[in-house]
Coordinates of C-alpha atoms in Angstrom, one line a residue:
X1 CA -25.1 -9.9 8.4
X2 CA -28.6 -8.4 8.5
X3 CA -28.3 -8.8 12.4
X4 CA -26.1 -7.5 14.8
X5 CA -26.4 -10.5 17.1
X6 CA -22.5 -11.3 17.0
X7 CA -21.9 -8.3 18.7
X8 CA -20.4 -10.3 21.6
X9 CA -19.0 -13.3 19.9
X10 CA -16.5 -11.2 17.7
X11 CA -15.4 -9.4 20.6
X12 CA -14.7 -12.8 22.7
X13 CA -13.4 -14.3 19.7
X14 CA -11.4 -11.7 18.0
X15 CA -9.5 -10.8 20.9
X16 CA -8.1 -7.4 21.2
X17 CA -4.7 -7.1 22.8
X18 CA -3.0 -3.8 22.6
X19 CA -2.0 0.7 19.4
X20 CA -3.9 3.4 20.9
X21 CA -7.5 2.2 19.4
X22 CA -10.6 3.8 20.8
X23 CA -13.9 1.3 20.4
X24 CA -17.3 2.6 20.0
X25 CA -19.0 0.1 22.8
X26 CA -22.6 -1.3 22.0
X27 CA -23.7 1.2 25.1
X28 CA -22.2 4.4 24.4
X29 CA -22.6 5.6 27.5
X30 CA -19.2 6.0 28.9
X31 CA -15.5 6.9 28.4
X32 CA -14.8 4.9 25.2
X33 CA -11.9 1.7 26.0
X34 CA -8.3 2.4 25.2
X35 CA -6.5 -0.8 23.8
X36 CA -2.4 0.5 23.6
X37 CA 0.4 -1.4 21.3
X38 CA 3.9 0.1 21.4
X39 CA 5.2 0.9 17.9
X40 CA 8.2 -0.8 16.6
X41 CA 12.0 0.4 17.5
X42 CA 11.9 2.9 15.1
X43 CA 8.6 4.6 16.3
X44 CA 6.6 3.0 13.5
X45 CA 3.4 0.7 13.0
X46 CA 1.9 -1.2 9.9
X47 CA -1.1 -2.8 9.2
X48 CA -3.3 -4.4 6.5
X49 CA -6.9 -3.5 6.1
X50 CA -9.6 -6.2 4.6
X51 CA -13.3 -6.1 4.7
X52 CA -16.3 -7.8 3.2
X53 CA -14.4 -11.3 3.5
X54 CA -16.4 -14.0 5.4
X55 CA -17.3 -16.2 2.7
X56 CA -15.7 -19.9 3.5
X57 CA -13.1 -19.1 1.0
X58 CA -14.9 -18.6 -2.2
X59 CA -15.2 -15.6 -4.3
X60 CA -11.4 -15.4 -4.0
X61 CA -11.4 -14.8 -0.1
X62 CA -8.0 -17.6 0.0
X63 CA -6.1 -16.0 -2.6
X64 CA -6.9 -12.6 -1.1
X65 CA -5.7 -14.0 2.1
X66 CA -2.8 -15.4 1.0
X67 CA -1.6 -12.7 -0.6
X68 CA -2.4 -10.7 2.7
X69 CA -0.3 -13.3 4.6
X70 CA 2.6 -12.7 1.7
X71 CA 2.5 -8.8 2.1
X72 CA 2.0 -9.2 6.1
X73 CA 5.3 -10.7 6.5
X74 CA 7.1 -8.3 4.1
X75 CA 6.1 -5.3 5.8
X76 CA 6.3 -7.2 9.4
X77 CA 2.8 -5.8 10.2
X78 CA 1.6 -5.5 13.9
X79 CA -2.1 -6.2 13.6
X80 CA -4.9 -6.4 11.1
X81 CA -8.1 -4.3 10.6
X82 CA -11.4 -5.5 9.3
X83 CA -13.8 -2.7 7.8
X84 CA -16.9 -5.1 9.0
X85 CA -19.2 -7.6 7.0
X86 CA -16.9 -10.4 8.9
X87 CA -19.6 -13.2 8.1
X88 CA -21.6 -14.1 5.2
X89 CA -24.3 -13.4 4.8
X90 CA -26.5 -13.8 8.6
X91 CA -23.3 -13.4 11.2
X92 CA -22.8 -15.7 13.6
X93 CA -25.3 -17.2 16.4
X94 CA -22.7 -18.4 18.8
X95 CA -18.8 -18.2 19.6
X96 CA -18.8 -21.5 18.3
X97 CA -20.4 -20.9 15.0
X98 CA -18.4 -22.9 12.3
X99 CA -18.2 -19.2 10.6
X100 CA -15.4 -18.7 12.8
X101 CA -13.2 -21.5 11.4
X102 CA -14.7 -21.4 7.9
X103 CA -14.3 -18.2 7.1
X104 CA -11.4 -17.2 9.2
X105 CA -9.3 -19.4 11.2
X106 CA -8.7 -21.9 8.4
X107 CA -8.6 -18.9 6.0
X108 CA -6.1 -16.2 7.4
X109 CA -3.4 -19.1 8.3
X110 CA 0.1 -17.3 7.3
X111 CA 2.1 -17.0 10.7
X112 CA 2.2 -13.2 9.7
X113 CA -1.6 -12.5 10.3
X114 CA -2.1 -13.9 13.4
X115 CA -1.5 -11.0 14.7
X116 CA -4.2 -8.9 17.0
X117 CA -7.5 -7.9 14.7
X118 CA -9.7 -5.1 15.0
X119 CA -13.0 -4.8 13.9
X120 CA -16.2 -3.2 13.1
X121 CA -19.3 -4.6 12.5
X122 CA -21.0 -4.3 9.2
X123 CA -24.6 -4.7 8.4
X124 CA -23.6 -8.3 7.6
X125 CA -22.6 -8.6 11.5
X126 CA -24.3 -6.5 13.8
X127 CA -7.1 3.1 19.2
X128 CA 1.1 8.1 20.6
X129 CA 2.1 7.9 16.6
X130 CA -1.8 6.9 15.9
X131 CA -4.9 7.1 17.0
X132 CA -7.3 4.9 15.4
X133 CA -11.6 5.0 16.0
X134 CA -13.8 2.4 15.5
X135 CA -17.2 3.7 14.7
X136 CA -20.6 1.3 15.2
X137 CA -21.8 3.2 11.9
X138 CA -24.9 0.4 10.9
X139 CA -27.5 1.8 13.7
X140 CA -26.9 6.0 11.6
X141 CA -28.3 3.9 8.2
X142 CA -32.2 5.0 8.6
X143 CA -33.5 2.3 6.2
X144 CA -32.4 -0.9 8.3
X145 CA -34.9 0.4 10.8
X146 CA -37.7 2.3 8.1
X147 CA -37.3 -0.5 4.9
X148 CA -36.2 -4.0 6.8
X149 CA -37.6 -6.0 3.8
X150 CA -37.0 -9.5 4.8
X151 CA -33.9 -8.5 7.2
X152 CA -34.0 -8.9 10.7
X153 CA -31.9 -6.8 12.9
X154 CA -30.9 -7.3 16.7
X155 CA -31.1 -3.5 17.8
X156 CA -30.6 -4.4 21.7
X157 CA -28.0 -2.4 22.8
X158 CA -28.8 0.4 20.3
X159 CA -32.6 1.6 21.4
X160 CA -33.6 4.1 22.2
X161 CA -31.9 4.8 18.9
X162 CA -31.4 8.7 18.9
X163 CA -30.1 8.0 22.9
X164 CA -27.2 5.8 21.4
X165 CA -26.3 7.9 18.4
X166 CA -25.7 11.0 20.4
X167 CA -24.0 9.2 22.9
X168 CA -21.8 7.6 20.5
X169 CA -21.3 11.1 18.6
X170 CA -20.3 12.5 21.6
X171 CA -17.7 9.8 22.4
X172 CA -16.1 9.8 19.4
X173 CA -16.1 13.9 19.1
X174 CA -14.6 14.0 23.0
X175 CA -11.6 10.8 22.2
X176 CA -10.7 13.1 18.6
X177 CA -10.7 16.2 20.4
X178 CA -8.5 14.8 23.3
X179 CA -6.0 12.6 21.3
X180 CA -2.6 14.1 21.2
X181 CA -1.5 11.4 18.6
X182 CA 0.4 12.3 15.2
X183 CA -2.2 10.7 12.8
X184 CA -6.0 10.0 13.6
X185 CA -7.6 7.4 11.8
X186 CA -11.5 6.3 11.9
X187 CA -12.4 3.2 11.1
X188 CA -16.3 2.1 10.3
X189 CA -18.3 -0.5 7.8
X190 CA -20.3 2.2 6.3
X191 CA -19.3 4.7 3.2
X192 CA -19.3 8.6 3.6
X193 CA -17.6 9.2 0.3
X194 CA -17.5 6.3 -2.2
X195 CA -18.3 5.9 -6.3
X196 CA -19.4 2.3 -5.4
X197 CA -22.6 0.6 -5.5
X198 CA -23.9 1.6 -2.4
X199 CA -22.6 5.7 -3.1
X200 CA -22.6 7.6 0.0
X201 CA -23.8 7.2 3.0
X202 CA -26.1 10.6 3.6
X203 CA -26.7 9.7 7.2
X204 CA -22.7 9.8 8.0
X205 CA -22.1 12.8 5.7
X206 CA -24.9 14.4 8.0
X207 CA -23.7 13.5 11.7
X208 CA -20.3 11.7 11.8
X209 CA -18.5 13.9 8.8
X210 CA -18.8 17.1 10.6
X211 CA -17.2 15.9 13.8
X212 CA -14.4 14.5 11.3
X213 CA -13.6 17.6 9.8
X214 CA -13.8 19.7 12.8
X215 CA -11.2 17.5 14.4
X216 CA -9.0 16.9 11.5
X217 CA -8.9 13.4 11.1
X218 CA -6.7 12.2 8.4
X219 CA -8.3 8.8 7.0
X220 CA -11.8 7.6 7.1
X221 CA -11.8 3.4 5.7
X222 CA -14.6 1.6 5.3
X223 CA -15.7 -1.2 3.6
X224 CA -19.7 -1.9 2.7
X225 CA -18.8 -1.3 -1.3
X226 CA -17.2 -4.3 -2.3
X227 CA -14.1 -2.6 -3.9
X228 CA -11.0 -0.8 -3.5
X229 CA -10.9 2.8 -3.7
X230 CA -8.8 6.3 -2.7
X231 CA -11.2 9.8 -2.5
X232 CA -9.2 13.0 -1.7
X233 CA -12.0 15.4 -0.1
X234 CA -11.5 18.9 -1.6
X235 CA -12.7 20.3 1.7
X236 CA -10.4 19.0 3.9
X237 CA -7.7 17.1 4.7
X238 CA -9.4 13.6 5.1
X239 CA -8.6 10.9 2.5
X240 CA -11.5 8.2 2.0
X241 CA -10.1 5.2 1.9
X242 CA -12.5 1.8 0.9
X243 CA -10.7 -1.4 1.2
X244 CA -14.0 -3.8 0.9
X245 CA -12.9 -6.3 -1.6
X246 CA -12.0 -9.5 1.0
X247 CA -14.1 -12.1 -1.3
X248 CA -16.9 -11.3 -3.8
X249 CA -16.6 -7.8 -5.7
X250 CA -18.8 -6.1 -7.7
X251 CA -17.7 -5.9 -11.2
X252 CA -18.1 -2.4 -13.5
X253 CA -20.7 -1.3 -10.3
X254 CA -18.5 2.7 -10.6
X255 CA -20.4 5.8 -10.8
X256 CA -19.0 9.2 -11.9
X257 CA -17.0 10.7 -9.4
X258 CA -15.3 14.6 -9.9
X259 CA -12.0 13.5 -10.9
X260 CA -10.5 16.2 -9.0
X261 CA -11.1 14.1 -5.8
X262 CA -10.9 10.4 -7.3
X263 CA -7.6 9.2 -6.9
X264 CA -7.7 5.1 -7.7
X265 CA -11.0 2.7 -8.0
X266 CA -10.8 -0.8 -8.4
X267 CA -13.6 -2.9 -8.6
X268 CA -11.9 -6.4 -7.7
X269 CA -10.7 -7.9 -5.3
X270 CA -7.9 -6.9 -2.8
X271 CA -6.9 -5.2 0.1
X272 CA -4.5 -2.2 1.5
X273 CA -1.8 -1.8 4.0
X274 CA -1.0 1.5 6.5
X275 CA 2.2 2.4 7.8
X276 CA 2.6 4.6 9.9
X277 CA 5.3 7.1 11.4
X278 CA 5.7 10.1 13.4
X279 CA 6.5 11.8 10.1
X280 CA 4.9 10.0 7.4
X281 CA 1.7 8.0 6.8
X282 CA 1.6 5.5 3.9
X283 CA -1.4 3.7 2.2
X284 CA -0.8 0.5 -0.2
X285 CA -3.5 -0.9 -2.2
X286 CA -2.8 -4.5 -3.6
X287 CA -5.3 -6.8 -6.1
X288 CA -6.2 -10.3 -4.9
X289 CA -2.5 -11.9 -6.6
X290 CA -0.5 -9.1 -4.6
X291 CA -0.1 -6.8 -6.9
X292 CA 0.5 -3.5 -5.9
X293 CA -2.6 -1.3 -7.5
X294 CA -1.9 2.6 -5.9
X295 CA 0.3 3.9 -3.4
X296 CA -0.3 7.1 -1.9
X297 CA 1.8 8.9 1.3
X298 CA 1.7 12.0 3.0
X299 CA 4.0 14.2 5.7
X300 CA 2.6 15.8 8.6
X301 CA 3.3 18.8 7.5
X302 CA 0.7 18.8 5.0
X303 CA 3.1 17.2 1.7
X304 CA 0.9 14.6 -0.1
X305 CA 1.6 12.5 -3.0
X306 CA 0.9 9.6 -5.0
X307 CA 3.7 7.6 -5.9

């Protein structure tokens, strides 16, 4: 939404049960929460990713989601990750906002996804194998504050502003730099690298990308541009990942991109899967009829390919 008044609704709604997951609170201020969900028998975990969905079922949102439910139980997933932009287009005003059955209960109905989600909060709204982050990344965006236009933004929780970005940096630097998992994995709404409409974020490549890098993280997903999408960095070992295309896309919205880091761009609908091992991590992008679009895996000893 152009609020970030559901902070507290998603969170009692979308309950989170248990994957080492570290969750960038609204006040940073503290030792980030730890949410823990064993892996399977053979030491694995898979999930789909989805964002930019919550649109009562229309721009494709159902067949996205049935698809999701379709590819959920093939790969017998263990939870579900939203890249943020949950509800179209103001969020939600209350935990009983028909949103939540509109756009999601009555949406993501397959007995494979009701499974634990995870989520981030988008400007649409406003964790050992793996490790995964979720980064608040709407309050680093300096224009919601300088350029509202006709947006209005609930900041409590996030002013003084430069107090809760530091803090949060901080945080999220301190949980990368003491996880001992296999794979680290960051999650947030907003771009760093992306040929999409809204390009990249300058603000993350500023504070957030740095802290990346320095701690070797090995995916960053968003959503924000509302398509599907695979940047290799050049610099380092972090794969961008966009999986934003839950309901509406943005049709032929691409710009040039050095083709020695653009993998795959798709500017439809869809969604991805991750699996995860203590060996091998593996991304699956699929359109919105389950189609599978790009696959890409790597070791961890540094092998990567697309298949």
């Amino acid at each position: 939404m152009d609020s970030l008044r559901d902070v507290k609704p998603i969170k009692l709604i979308f309950s989170i049960f248990c994957l080492v997951i570290i969750l960038s609170a609204c006040n940073s201020t503290a030792e980030l929460p730890r949410f823990v969900q064993p892996p399977e028998p053979d030491g694995s975990l898979s999930f789909l990713v989805v964002g930019d969905w919550g649109r009562r079922g229309s721009y494709n949102q159902s067949q996205v989601a049935l698809q999701m439910g379709k590819i959920g139980k093939d790969l017998n997933i263990d939870f579900l990750i939203s890249t943020g932009d949950n509800f179209y287009d103001d969020g939600i005003i209350s935990p009983y906002d028909s949103q939540f059955q509109d756009s999601f209960t009555n949406i993501y109905t397959a007995t494979s996804l009701q499974k634990p989600w995870y989520n981030v909060l988008g400007n649409h709204d406003y964790r050992e194998i793996v490790d995964i982050f979720f980064v608040d990344t709407t309050p680093f965006v300096d224009r919601y504050f300088d350029e509202p236009k006709d947006h209005v933004y609930d900041w409590r929780g996030v002013l003084p502003r430069n107090k809760y970005l530091n803090s949060l940096l901080t945080d999220v630097d301190v949980a990368l730099q003491e996880s001992m998992a296999k794979w680290k994995i960051v999650v947030g709404h907003h771009t760093i690298k992306s040929a999409g409409h809204h390009g990249n974020t300058i603000e993350l490549e500023k504070q957030l990308l740095p802290i990346l890098e320095a701690n070797e993280v090995d995916l960053y997903i968003n959503g924000h541009d509302h398509c599907l999408e695979h940047i290799s960095s050049i610099n380092s070992g972090i794969q961008f990942m966009t999986s934003g295309g839950g309901s509406k896309a943005w049709k032929g919205d691409v710009n040039d991109w050095n083709p020695q880091e653009m993998r795959f761009y798709y500017d439809g609908q869809g969604f991805m899967s991750v699996y995860t091992s203590e060996a091998e991590l593996r991304v699956v992008f699929y359109d919105g009829l389950g189609h599978v679009l790009h696959r890409w895996s790597t070791l961890k000893n540094g092998v990567y390919s697309d298949i």
